[in-house]
């Protein structure tokens, strides 16, 4: 166990040092990433001046959804960079994954340690800022239960998104080339979860409830934190399913990942 | 001219070769289109018209903006940058053609293929799911065609200019990412510019970005007619001219500085 942590830390520290080599480029990357993510929320805030609310949700309430998703996705994206289908795909394509399989260290650990995209720090920062805006605009009636549940929801969201990344990467074992359609679940899923889910058409909502349980990770917990009524009439424990959905997704993804590795045939490069 | 046409044809065919990639891209663009349409429906709520756009107009807008992503390479285009880093730029510069024109030919081929395979299909898919707005007359279709062609030229010149940063720094990705995200925000790609506060629209209009997406959308939806239409197309032309000159100047300075690594 300790040796695993030690190896992970070493792998990661190499990645960090590598990225800090070109300092100006790194800083620009950071600024660019911050700007790119900030424009999403900025657009919503500007447009809401004209529209006032979105399906009964005020800017502050949507900011809560948005901030939670952005923070969680950013943290996940940082630590699961190695599982980002965008970087993992080429690894399979060029046969670099074969090298990892030869080493006597857990393969999952090695992939986790193969990259840590520091520019994601700006997405995390932006998420936290948006969450701060939400807390300033909305008067949440805090109870001890809510205070305890908030970090749990955040961690569940991270596990959920991490699971999606792992599933996306595992599919490249068969497709070799990264499948752009994976973005529907990762980036599409996170984009979708940044808005109140009752605005979507029924089949879309059902898909993200029963096939991919995204609705329990952000929308339902938000209803609980913001004391809003449930327009979809789910059972009253629905807001508390986020850890089950989040860690369930991660566990399913890891099982799929192990299945993928057992059936992995190299590209031969 | 013949060389230009051949290059265009080749890159047109190259783009059509990647069938699965095109299909996957299509599915992604369409899904995001549905998400964005749902957001607009929710924003409209009970109102029928906002800033001159009806709800069908707004939904059509989400289709149009998703349809132009591939055609305008809106999420990133790094071809020139790659050729500088791989050293291919050395032989490309020796070709009997201006470097800008060389890439323009290839980009036009790619764009036309993308427009057919990804742009038109998205609009057809939209027409199946939603009640979308269509231009009313042949003249309006012609205007849409002109606005789209001009927007492609504005977009290409801008992308080419960004890529030239590779002549100066060994890792120009950061500059590129920043430049691209700027264009998402200010072009009317995230939301129609009419929905923004006036001061923001005025700011956008000082940049070439509205000429990339917003003009096409407004012409398509019939929001611009008569002198306004002429003015919008004229603005696009103006930006093309300006960006072209800047590209040539920067290119000249870049070539003088260029160091080919390895070979």
Short mmCIF file of C-alpha atoms in Angstrom, two decimals:
data_model
loop_
_atom_site.label_atom_id
_atom_site.label_comp_id
_atom_site.label_asym_id
_atom_site.label_seq_id
_atom_site.Cartn_x
_atom_site.Cartn_y
_atom_site.Cartn_z
CA UNK A 1 0.00 0.00 0.00
CA UNK A 2 2.69 2.50 1.01
CA UNK A 3 4.86 1.59 -1.92
CA UNK A 4 1.91 2.14 -4.25
CA UNK A 5 1.38 5.64 -2.84
CA UNK A 6 5.09 6.30 -3.12
CA UNK A 7 5.15 5.25 -6.80
CA UNK A 8 2.08 7.34 -7.56
CA UNK A 9 3.63 10.42 -5.97
CA UNK A 10 6.82 9.96 -7.94
CA UNK A 11 5.00 9.53 -11.25
CA UNK A 12 2.90 12.60 -10.56
CA UNK A 13 5.83 14.77 -9.51
CA UNK A 14 7.53 14.03 -12.84
CA UNK A 15 4.41 15.17 -14.69
CA UNK A 16 4.18 18.34 -12.65
CA UNK A 17 7.81 19.24 -13.21
CA UNK A 18 7.45 18.58 -16.94
CA UNK A 19 4.56 21.01 -17.22
CA UNK A 20 6.35 23.74 -15.34
CA UNK A 21 9.25 23.66 -17.81
CA UNK A 22 7.65 26.04 -20.29
CA UNK A 23 6.44 28.51 -17.74
CA UNK A 24 4.92 31.17 -20.01
CA UNK A 25 3.10 28.61 -22.09
CA UNK A 26 1.77 26.99 -18.92
CA UNK A 27 0.52 30.29 -17.56
CA UNK A 28 -1.19 31.11 -20.85
CA UNK A 29 -2.77 27.67 -20.84
CA UNK A 30 -4.06 28.35 -17.35
CA UNK A 31 -5.47 31.74 -18.35
CA UNK A 32 -7.02 30.23 -21.48
CA UNK A 33 -8.68 27.43 -19.56
CA UNK A 34 -9.97 29.88 -16.95
CA UNK A 35 -11.37 32.14 -19.63
CA UNK A 36 -12.95 29.28 -21.57
CA UNK A 37 -14.82 27.97 -18.53
CA UNK A 38 -15.71 31.40 -17.20
CA UNK A 39 -17.39 32.38 -20.48
CA UNK A 40 -19.92 29.57 -20.03
CA UNK A 41 -21.23 30.95 -16.77
CA UNK A 42 -20.66 34.53 -17.87
CA UNK A 43 -22.94 34.00 -20.85
CA UNK A 44 -25.66 32.58 -18.64
CA UNK A 45 -25.37 35.46 -16.16
CA UNK A 46 -25.54 38.08 -18.93
CA UNK A 47 -28.45 36.44 -20.71
CA UNK A 48 -30.42 36.00 -17.48
CA UNK A 49 -30.49 39.80 -17.20
CA UNK A 50 -32.96 39.67 -20.07
CA UNK A 51 -34.78 36.46 -19.20
CA UNK A 52 -34.78 36.81 -15.39
CA UNK A 53 -35.09 33.08 -14.60
CA UNK A 54 -34.77 29.68 -16.21
CA UNK A 55 -37.80 27.46 -15.65
CA UNK A 56 -38.34 28.98 -12.21
CA UNK A 57 -34.69 28.89 -11.12
CA UNK A 58 -32.87 32.13 -10.38
CA UNK A 59 -29.27 32.88 -11.35
CA UNK A 60 -28.08 32.02 -7.84
CA UNK A 61 -29.82 28.65 -7.85
CA UNK A 62 -28.46 27.70 -11.26
CA UNK A 63 -25.04 28.91 -10.07
CA UNK A 64 -25.24 26.32 -7.30
CA UNK A 65 -25.75 23.52 -9.85
CA UNK A 66 -23.12 24.99 -12.13
CA UNK A 67 -20.53 25.52 -9.41
CA UNK A 68 -20.92 22.00 -8.02
CA UNK A 69 -20.52 20.40 -11.45
CA UNK A 70 -17.58 22.58 -12.45
CA UNK A 71 -15.70 22.07 -9.20
CA UNK A 72 -16.26 18.30 -9.20
CA UNK A 73 -15.49 17.89 -12.89
CA UNK A 74 -12.34 20.00 -12.53
CA UNK A 75 -11.04 17.98 -9.59
CA UNK A 76 -11.84 14.74 -11.40
CA UNK A 77 -10.21 16.00 -14.60
CA UNK A 78 -7.06 16.84 -12.65
CA UNK A 79 -6.63 13.49 -10.93
CA UNK A 80 -8.03 11.32 -13.72
CA UNK A 81 -6.08 13.09 -16.49
CA UNK A 82 -4.48 9.75 -17.37
CA UNK A 83 -7.94 8.34 -18.02
CA UNK A 84 -8.96 11.27 -20.20
CA UNK A 85 -10.01 9.49 -23.44
CA UNK A 86 -8.17 12.27 -25.29
CA UNK A 87 -4.81 11.25 -23.83
CA UNK A 88 -5.55 7.59 -23.23
CA UNK A 89 -6.62 6.95 -26.85
CA UNK A 90 -3.22 7.87 -28.34
CA UNK A 91 -1.55 5.78 -25.61
CA UNK A 92 -3.31 2.66 -26.91
CA UNK A 93 -2.81 3.70 -30.51
CA UNK A 94 0.94 4.10 -30.24
CA UNK A 95 1.42 0.99 -28.13
CA UNK A 96 2.62 2.88 -25.07
CA UNK A 97 -0.02 1.10 -23.05
CA UNK A 98 1.83 -2.18 -23.70
CA UNK A 99 4.89 -0.77 -21.95
CA UNK A 100 2.83 -0.07 -18.85
CA UNK A 101 1.43 -3.60 -18.84
CA UNK A 102 4.96 -4.99 -18.65
CA UNK A 103 5.78 -3.19 -15.42
CA UNK A 104 5.18 -4.93 -12.10
CA UNK A 105 2.97 -2.13 -10.76
CA UNK A 106 -0.82 -1.90 -10.73
CA UNK A 107 -1.94 -0.81 -14.17
CA UNK A 108 -4.71 1.42 -12.83
CA UNK A 109 -2.18 3.24 -10.65
CA UNK A 110 0.16 3.74 -13.58
CA UNK A 111 -2.55 5.18 -15.81
CA UNK A 112 -3.64 7.48 -12.99
CA UNK A 113 -0.04 8.58 -12.61
CA UNK A 114 0.58 8.95 -16.34
CA UNK A 115 -0.78 12.48 -16.44
CA UNK A 116 -1.99 15.31 -14.24
CA UNK A 117 -3.16 18.25 -16.32
CA UNK A 118 -2.39 21.21 -14.07
CA UNK A 119 -4.31 23.62 -16.27
CA UNK A 120 -7.48 22.05 -14.80
CA UNK A 121 -6.68 24.02 -11.66
CA UNK A 122 -8.32 26.98 -13.33
CA UNK A 123 -11.54 25.06 -13.87
CA UNK A 124 -11.59 24.10 -10.20
CA UNK A 125 -10.97 27.70 -9.17
CA UNK A 126 -13.73 28.90 -11.45
CA UNK A 127 -16.11 26.26 -10.05
CA UNK A 128 -15.40 27.36 -6.51
CA UNK A 129 -15.94 31.01 -7.45
CA UNK A 130 -19.30 30.22 -9.08
CA UNK A 131 -20.25 28.20 -6.01
CA UNK A 132 -19.32 31.23 -3.89
CA UNK A 133 -21.54 33.43 -6.06
CA UNK A 134 -24.36 30.93 -5.54
CA UNK A 135 -23.97 31.00 -1.77
CA UNK A 136 -23.92 34.80 -1.82
CA UNK A 137 -27.07 35.07 -3.95
CA UNK A 138 -29.14 32.31 -2.39
CA UNK A 139 -29.98 32.13 1.25
CA UNK A 140 -29.50 28.46 2.04
CA UNK A 141 -30.99 27.41 5.36
CA UNK A 142 -28.05 25.44 6.67
CA UNK A 143 -28.62 22.50 9.00
CA UNK A 144 -25.90 20.18 10.39
CA UNK A 145 -27.14 17.48 8.00
CA UNK A 146 -26.72 19.77 5.00
CA UNK A 147 -23.23 20.82 6.08
CA UNK A 148 -22.24 17.17 6.39
CA UNK A 149 -23.87 16.11 3.15
CA UNK A 150 -22.35 18.79 0.88
CA UNK A 151 -18.79 17.33 0.78
CA UNK A 152 -20.24 13.87 0.27
CA UNK A 153 -22.18 15.07 -2.77
CA UNK A 154 -19.04 16.67 -4.16
CA UNK A 155 -16.98 13.49 -3.71
CA UNK A 156 -19.78 11.41 -5.27
CA UNK A 157 -19.82 13.72 -8.28
CA UNK A 158 -16.05 13.31 -8.65
CA UNK A 159 -16.40 9.51 -8.48
CA UNK A 160 -19.22 9.64 -11.04
CA UNK A 161 -17.29 11.71 -13.57
CA UNK A 162 -14.17 9.60 -12.96
CA UNK A 163 -16.24 6.52 -13.79
CA UNK A 164 -17.36 8.10 -17.07
CA UNK A 165 -13.74 8.85 -18.00
CA UNK A 166 -12.68 5.27 -17.24
CA UNK A 167 -15.52 3.86 -19.35
CA UNK A 168 -14.60 6.21 -22.18
CA UNK A 169 -10.96 5.13 -22.07
CA UNK A 170 -11.80 1.45 -21.83
CA UNK A 171 -13.82 1.60 -25.04
CA UNK A 172 -10.66 2.65 -26.90
CA UNK A 173 -9.34 -0.90 -26.34
CA UNK A 174 -11.79 -1.97 -29.02
CA UNK A 175 -12.14 1.14 -31.13
CA UNK A 176 -8.42 2.15 -30.94
CA UNK A 177 -9.25 5.61 -32.22
CA UNK A 178 -10.85 7.81 -29.62
CA UNK A 179 -14.59 7.96 -30.19
CA UNK A 180 -15.83 11.53 -30.21
CA UNK A 181 -19.29 10.31 -29.18
CA UNK A 182 -17.87 9.61 -25.69
CA UNK A 183 -18.01 13.38 -25.25
CA UNK A 184 -21.79 13.07 -25.12
CA UNK A 185 -21.49 11.35 -21.75
CA UNK A 186 -18.53 13.20 -20.27
CA UNK A 187 -18.80 16.80 -21.45
CA UNK A 188 -22.43 16.44 -22.47
CA UNK A 189 -23.30 14.93 -19.10
CA UNK A 190 -21.56 17.68 -17.17
CA UNK A 191 -23.09 20.41 -19.33
CA UNK A 192 -26.51 18.88 -18.86
CA UNK A 193 -26.10 18.63 -15.09
CA UNK A 194 -25.26 22.32 -14.85
CA UNK A 195 -28.92 23.16 -15.53
CA UNK A 196 -32.07 22.12 -13.63
CA UNK A 197 -32.90 18.71 -15.12
CA UNK A 198 -36.64 19.30 -15.39
CA UNK A 199 -36.05 21.51 -18.44
CA UNK A 200 -35.12 18.53 -20.62
CA UNK A 201 -37.48 16.41 -22.67
CA UNK A 202 -38.72 13.20 -21.11
CA UNK A 203 -36.57 10.67 -22.99
CA UNK A 204 -33.41 12.66 -22.28
CA UNK A 205 -34.28 12.90 -18.61
CA UNK A 206 -35.13 9.22 -18.43
CA UNK A 207 -31.85 8.32 -20.08
CA UNK A 208 -29.95 10.35 -17.49
CA UNK A 209 -32.01 8.89 -14.68
CA UNK A 210 -32.25 5.16 -15.39
CA UNK A 211 -29.33 4.41 -17.75
CA UNK A 212 -26.83 6.96 -16.45
CA UNK A 213 -28.06 8.11 -13.04
CA UNK A 214 -26.80 11.68 -13.43
CA UNK A 215 -29.99 13.23 -12.05
CA UNK A 216 -29.28 11.95 -8.51
CA UNK A 217 -25.82 13.47 -8.39
CA UNK A 218 -26.57 17.12 -8.74
CA UNK A 219 -30.20 17.99 -9.40
CA UNK A 220 -31.75 16.09 -6.51
CA UNK A 221 -29.14 17.08 -3.93
CA UNK A 222 -29.62 20.69 -5.11
CA UNK A 223 -33.38 20.44 -4.49
CA UNK A 224 -32.54 19.40 -0.95
CA UNK A 225 -29.97 22.11 -0.29
CA UNK A 226 -32.13 24.84 -1.81
CA UNK A 227 -35.37 23.54 -0.23
CA UNK A 228 -37.10 23.40 -3.60
CA UNK A 229 -40.09 21.14 -4.32
CA UNK A 230 -39.55 18.18 -6.66
CA UNK A 231 -41.51 18.72 -9.90
CA UNK A 232 -40.78 15.15 -11.01
CA UNK A 233 -42.29 13.47 -7.92
CA UNK A 234 -39.55 10.98 -7.15
CA UNK A 235 -39.51 9.21 -3.76
CA UNK A 236 -38.41 11.51 -0.94
CA UNK A 237 -35.06 9.73 -0.50
CA UNK A 238 -34.01 10.64 -4.08
CA UNK A 239 -31.79 13.56 -2.93
CA UNK A 240 -29.75 11.15 -0.83
CA UNK A 241 -28.90 8.69 -3.58
CA UNK A 242 -25.87 10.65 -4.81
CA UNK A 243 -23.21 8.48 -3.05
CA UNK A 244 -24.90 5.30 -4.31
CA UNK A 245 -25.09 6.61 -7.88
CA UNK A 246 -21.59 8.15 -7.83
CA UNK A 247 -19.64 5.29 -6.30
CA UNK A 248 -21.84 2.74 -8.10
CA UNK A 249 -20.80 4.31 -11.40
CA UNK A 250 -17.13 4.26 -10.41
CA UNK A 251 -17.34 0.60 -9.32
CA UNK A 252 -19.10 -0.41 -12.54
CA UNK A 253 -16.49 1.50 -14.54
CA UNK A 254 -13.60 -0.22 -12.76
CA UNK A 255 -15.18 -3.63 -13.40
CA UNK A 256 -15.54 -2.74 -17.09
CA UNK A 257 -11.90 -1.52 -17.11
CA UNK A 258 -10.66 -4.82 -15.68
CA UNK A 259 -12.76 -6.70 -18.22
CA UNK A 260 -11.25 -4.53 -20.96
CA UNK A 261 -7.69 -5.24 -19.82
CA UNK A 262 -8.32 -8.99 -19.80
CA UNK A 263 -9.50 -8.78 -23.40
CA UNK A 264 -6.92 -6.27 -24.55
CA UNK A 265 -5.18 -7.05 -27.81
CA UNK A 266 -2.40 -4.64 -28.63
CA UNK A 267 -2.33 -2.64 -31.87
CA UNK A 268 1.11 -4.11 -32.47
CA UNK A 269 2.92 -0.79 -32.72
CA UNK B 1 -5.82 28.57 -59.82
CA UNK B 2 -5.62 24.97 -60.98
CA UNK B 3 -3.33 24.12 -58.06
CA UNK B 4 -5.79 25.80 -55.71
CA UNK B 5 -8.64 23.69 -57.07
CA UNK B 6 -6.67 20.44 -56.84
CA UNK B 7 -5.70 21.10 -53.23
CA UNK B 8 -9.31 21.92 -52.42
CA UNK B 9 -10.52 18.69 -54.02
CA UNK B 10 -7.94 16.57 -52.22
CA UNK B 11 -8.76 17.90 -48.78
CA UNK B 12 -12.48 17.60 -49.57
CA UNK B 13 -11.97 13.88 -50.22
CA UNK B 14 -9.72 13.47 -47.20
CA UNK B 15 -12.43 14.88 -44.97
CA UNK B 16 -15.03 12.51 -46.38
CA UNK B 17 -12.79 9.51 -45.73
CA UNK B 18 -13.24 9.64 -41.96
CA UNK B 19 -16.76 8.25 -41.92
CA UNK B 20 -16.96 7.07 -38.31
CA UNK B 21 -15.34 10.27 -37.08
CA UNK B 22 -17.87 12.31 -39.05
CA UNK B 23 -20.73 10.26 -37.70
CA UNK B 24 -19.52 10.48 -34.10
CA UNK B 25 -19.01 14.23 -34.46
CA UNK B 26 -22.49 14.54 -35.87
CA UNK B 27 -24.03 12.67 -32.94
CA UNK B 28 -22.15 14.86 -30.45
CA UNK B 29 -23.10 18.12 -32.15
CA UNK B 30 -26.72 17.04 -32.35
CA UNK B 31 -26.87 16.02 -28.69
CA UNK B 32 -25.40 19.33 -27.56
CA UNK B 33 -27.88 21.04 -29.88
CA UNK B 34 -30.75 19.32 -28.06
CA UNK B 35 -29.34 20.42 -24.70
CA UNK B 36 -29.01 24.02 -25.84
CA UNK B 37 -32.48 24.00 -27.36
CA UNK B 38 -33.90 22.77 -24.03
CA UNK B 39 -32.15 25.63 -22.22
CA UNK B 40 -33.64 28.17 -24.63
CA UNK B 41 -37.12 26.67 -24.34
CA UNK B 42 -36.80 26.96 -20.55
CA UNK B 43 -35.52 30.54 -20.80
CA UNK B 44 -38.41 31.58 -23.05
CA UNK B 45 -40.95 30.06 -20.67
CA UNK B 46 -44.24 31.65 -21.59
CA UNK B 47 -42.91 34.52 -23.72
CA UNK B 48 -43.41 34.22 -27.48
CA UNK B 49 -40.80 36.65 -28.62
CA UNK B 50 -37.57 37.92 -27.11
CA UNK B 51 -35.45 40.62 -28.78
CA UNK B 52 -37.15 39.97 -32.11
CA UNK B 53 -36.61 36.21 -32.09
CA UNK B 54 -39.55 33.82 -31.73
CA UNK B 55 -39.01 30.52 -29.94
CA UNK B 56 -38.73 28.55 -33.24
CA UNK B 57 -36.14 31.16 -34.30
CA UNK B 58 -34.17 30.56 -31.11
CA UNK B 59 -34.31 26.79 -31.54
CA UNK B 60 -33.24 27.12 -35.16
CA UNK B 61 -30.36 29.24 -33.89
CA UNK B 62 -29.06 26.38 -31.71
CA UNK B 63 -29.19 24.13 -34.79
CA UNK B 64 -27.33 26.64 -36.93
CA UNK B 65 -24.61 27.25 -34.37
CA UNK B 66 -24.07 23.50 -33.90
CA UNK B 67 -24.10 23.03 -37.68
CA UNK B 68 -21.29 25.54 -38.20
CA UNK B 69 -18.91 24.02 -35.61
CA UNK B 70 -17.33 21.53 -37.99
CA UNK B 71 -17.41 23.80 -41.01
CA UNK B 72 -15.66 26.66 -39.20
CA UNK B 73 -13.41 24.32 -37.13
CA UNK B 74 -14.72 26.22 -34.19
CA UNK B 75 -13.28 24.01 -31.45
CA UNK B 76 -9.73 24.19 -32.67
CA UNK B 77 -7.65 24.03 -35.83
CA UNK B 78 -3.96 23.40 -35.42
CA UNK B 79 -2.83 22.34 -38.89
CA UNK B 80 -0.33 25.14 -39.54
CA UNK B 81 1.03 24.80 -36.01
CA UNK B 82 1.61 21.07 -36.51
CA UNK B 83 3.38 21.66 -39.79
CA UNK B 84 5.71 24.18 -38.15
CA UNK B 85 6.57 21.77 -35.33
CA UNK B 86 6.99 18.76 -37.63
CA UNK B 87 9.18 20.72 -40.04
CA UNK B 88 6.80 20.22 -43.00
CA UNK B 89 6.55 23.97 -43.17
CA UNK B 90 9.99 24.06 -44.86
CA UNK B 91 8.82 22.24 -47.98
CA UNK B 92 5.42 23.95 -47.93
CA UNK B 93 7.06 27.36 -48.05
CA UNK B 94 9.00 26.29 -51.15
CA UNK B 95 5.81 25.51 -53.04
CA UNK B 96 4.93 27.91 -55.88
CA UNK B 97 2.01 29.31 -53.97
CA UNK B 98 1.50 31.83 -51.22
CA UNK B 99 1.53 30.03 -47.87
CA UNK B 100 -1.79 31.59 -46.88
CA UNK B 101 -3.46 30.54 -50.16
CA UNK B 102 -1.98 27.06 -49.85
CA UNK B 103 -3.79 26.53 -46.55
CA UNK B 104 -6.90 28.42 -47.65
CA UNK B 105 -7.41 25.95 -50.51
CA UNK B 106 -7.17 22.99 -48.16
CA UNK B 107 -9.39 24.59 -45.55
CA UNK B 108 -12.09 25.39 -48.12
CA UNK B 109 -12.11 21.76 -49.24
CA UNK B 110 -12.42 20.58 -45.66
CA UNK B 111 -15.10 23.14 -44.90
CA UNK B 112 -17.27 22.30 -47.91
CA UNK B 113 -17.11 18.59 -47.02
CA UNK B 114 -17.95 19.35 -43.38
CA UNK B 115 -20.80 21.60 -44.42
CA UNK B 116 -22.37 18.82 -46.48
CA UNK B 117 -21.72 15.92 -44.12
CA UNK B 118 -22.15 17.61 -40.76
CA UNK B 119 -23.85 20.97 -41.29
CA UNK B 120 -26.70 19.97 -43.58
CA UNK B 121 -27.36 16.69 -41.77
CA UNK B 122 -27.73 18.47 -38.44
CA UNK B 123 -30.25 20.87 -39.92
CA UNK B 124 -32.18 17.93 -41.43
CA UNK B 125 -32.16 16.16 -38.07
CA UNK B 126 -33.35 19.39 -36.45
CA UNK B 127 -36.17 19.68 -38.97
CA UNK B 128 -37.30 16.18 -37.97
CA UNK B 129 -37.38 16.96 -34.24
CA UNK B 130 -38.35 20.64 -34.15
CA UNK B 131 -40.44 23.10 -36.04
CA UNK B 132 -37.53 25.11 -37.47
CA UNK B 133 -37.51 28.37 -39.36
CA UNK B 134 -36.43 28.49 -43.01
CA UNK B 135 -35.42 31.42 -45.22
CA UNK B 136 -38.43 32.76 -47.09
CA UNK B 137 -37.09 33.38 -50.57
CA UNK B 138 -34.41 32.45 -53.05
CA UNK B 139 -32.83 35.85 -52.43
CA UNK B 140 -32.58 35.12 -48.73
CA UNK B 141 -30.98 31.74 -49.43
CA UNK B 142 -28.48 33.54 -51.65
CA UNK B 143 -27.75 36.01 -48.85
CA UNK B 144 -27.26 33.10 -46.42
CA UNK B 145 -24.83 31.50 -48.87
CA UNK B 146 -22.86 34.73 -49.16
CA UNK B 147 -22.80 35.32 -45.41
CA UNK B 148 -21.64 31.75 -44.80
CA UNK B 149 -18.87 31.95 -47.41
CA UNK B 150 -17.66 35.25 -45.98
CA UNK B 151 -17.84 33.89 -42.42
CA UNK B 152 -15.68 30.97 -43.46
CA UNK B 153 -13.10 33.39 -44.86
CA UNK B 154 -13.12 35.48 -41.67
CA UNK B 155 -12.82 32.34 -39.58
CA UNK B 156 -10.01 30.92 -41.70
CA UNK B 157 -7.98 34.14 -41.61
CA UNK B 158 -8.36 34.29 -37.84
CA UNK B 159 -7.39 30.64 -37.35
CA UNK B 160 -4.42 31.04 -39.67
CA UNK B 161 -3.27 34.09 -37.73
CA UNK B 162 -3.49 32.24 -34.40
CA UNK B 163 -1.49 29.34 -35.80
CA UNK B 164 1.30 31.69 -36.86
CA UNK B 165 2.18 32.00 -33.17
CA UNK B 166 3.99 28.69 -33.71
CA UNK B 167 6.70 30.59 -35.60
CA UNK B 168 7.66 32.29 -32.34
CA UNK B 169 7.14 29.84 -29.50
CA UNK B 170 7.75 26.08 -29.26
CA UNK B 171 4.40 25.57 -27.51
CA UNK B 172 1.72 27.85 -28.89
CA UNK B 173 -1.20 25.72 -27.73
CA UNK B 174 -2.00 28.02 -24.83
CA UNK B 175 -2.20 31.05 -27.11
CA UNK B 176 -4.39 29.05 -29.46
CA UNK B 177 -6.76 27.82 -26.79
CA UNK B 178 -7.20 31.34 -25.48
CA UNK B 179 -7.86 32.69 -28.96
CA UNK B 180 -10.45 30.02 -29.69
CA UNK B 181 -12.32 30.49 -26.43
CA UNK B 182 -12.43 34.22 -27.15
CA UNK B 183 -14.21 33.48 -30.40
CA UNK B 184 -16.82 31.28 -28.69
CA UNK B 185 -17.73 34.04 -26.29
CA UNK B 186 -17.88 37.00 -28.64
CA UNK B 187 -19.18 35.47 -31.87
CA UNK B 188 -22.71 34.67 -30.76
CA UNK B 189 -21.92 30.99 -30.64
CA UNK B 190 -22.95 30.42 -27.01
CA UNK B 191 -26.08 32.59 -27.25
CA UNK B 192 -27.47 34.88 -29.96
CA UNK B 193 -25.85 38.29 -29.46
CA UNK B 194 -29.31 39.94 -29.32
CA UNK B 195 -29.93 38.27 -25.97
CA UNK B 196 -26.94 40.00 -24.38
CA UNK B 197 -27.01 43.46 -22.77
CA UNK B 198 -26.41 46.29 -25.25
CA UNK B 199 -23.01 47.29 -23.88
CA UNK B 200 -21.77 43.75 -24.46
CA UNK B 201 -23.05 43.66 -28.04
CA UNK B 202 -21.28 46.94 -28.75
CA UNK B 203 -18.07 45.39 -27.42
CA UNK B 204 -18.51 42.33 -29.63
CA UNK B 205 -19.11 44.47 -32.69
CA UNK B 206 -15.64 45.96 -32.33
CA UNK B 207 -14.21 42.50 -33.05
CA UNK B 208 -14.32 40.22 -36.11
CA UNK B 209 -16.09 37.49 -34.14
CA UNK B 210 -19.76 38.35 -34.83
CA UNK B 211 -18.86 38.09 -38.53
CA UNK B 212 -18.17 34.39 -37.97
CA UNK B 213 -21.45 33.12 -36.51
CA UNK B 214 -23.90 35.86 -35.56
CA UNK B 215 -24.16 37.40 -39.04
CA UNK B 216 -24.97 34.03 -40.64
CA UNK B 217 -27.63 33.35 -38.00
CA UNK B 218 -29.26 36.76 -38.37
CA UNK B 219 -29.29 36.58 -42.16
CA UNK B 220 -30.75 33.07 -42.06
CA UNK B 221 -33.50 34.07 -39.65
CA UNK B 222 -34.34 37.11 -41.75
CA UNK B 223 -33.45 39.57 -39.01
CA UNK B 224 -31.30 41.58 -41.41
CA UNK B 225 -32.76 43.04 -44.59
CA UNK B 226 -32.05 45.85 -47.02
CA UNK B 227 -29.33 48.24 -45.94
CA UNK B 228 -28.70 46.32 -42.71
CA UNK B 229 -27.95 43.21 -44.73
CA UNK B 230 -25.57 45.06 -47.04
CA UNK B 231 -23.87 46.59 -44.01
CA UNK B 232 -23.45 43.18 -42.33
CA UNK B 233 -21.95 41.60 -45.44
CA UNK B 234 -19.75 44.68 -45.90
CA UNK B 235 -18.49 44.34 -42.33
CA UNK B 236 -17.58 40.73 -43.03
CA UNK B 237 -15.66 41.80 -46.16
CA UNK B 238 -13.89 44.51 -44.19
CA UNK B 239 -12.69 42.02 -41.59
CA UNK B 240 -11.53 39.59 -44.27
CA UNK B 241 -9.45 42.33 -45.87
CA UNK B 242 -8.01 43.48 -42.57
CA UNK B 243 -7.20 39.99 -41.30
CA UNK B 244 -5.66 39.07 -44.67
CA UNK B 245 -3.26 41.99 -44.52
CA UNK B 246 -2.33 41.24 -40.90
CA UNK B 247 -1.79 37.55 -41.76
CA UNK B 248 0.57 38.46 -44.61
CA UNK B 249 2.57 40.90 -42.44
CA UNK B 250 2.84 38.47 -39.53
CA UNK B 251 3.69 35.63 -41.89
CA UNK B 252 6.50 37.65 -43.44
CA UNK B 253 7.94 38.46 -40.02
CA UNK B 254 7.51 34.83 -38.95
CA UNK B 255 9.26 33.33 -41.94
CA UNK B 256 12.23 35.60 -41.34
CA UNK B 257 12.44 34.26 -37.81
CA UNK B 258 11.68 30.63 -38.54
CA UNK B 259 14.16 27.97 -37.46
CA UNK B 260 13.48 24.51 -38.87
CA UNK B 261 14.14 21.88 -36.23
CA UNK B 262 15.72 18.71 -37.52
CA UNK B 263 14.59 17.45 -40.89
#
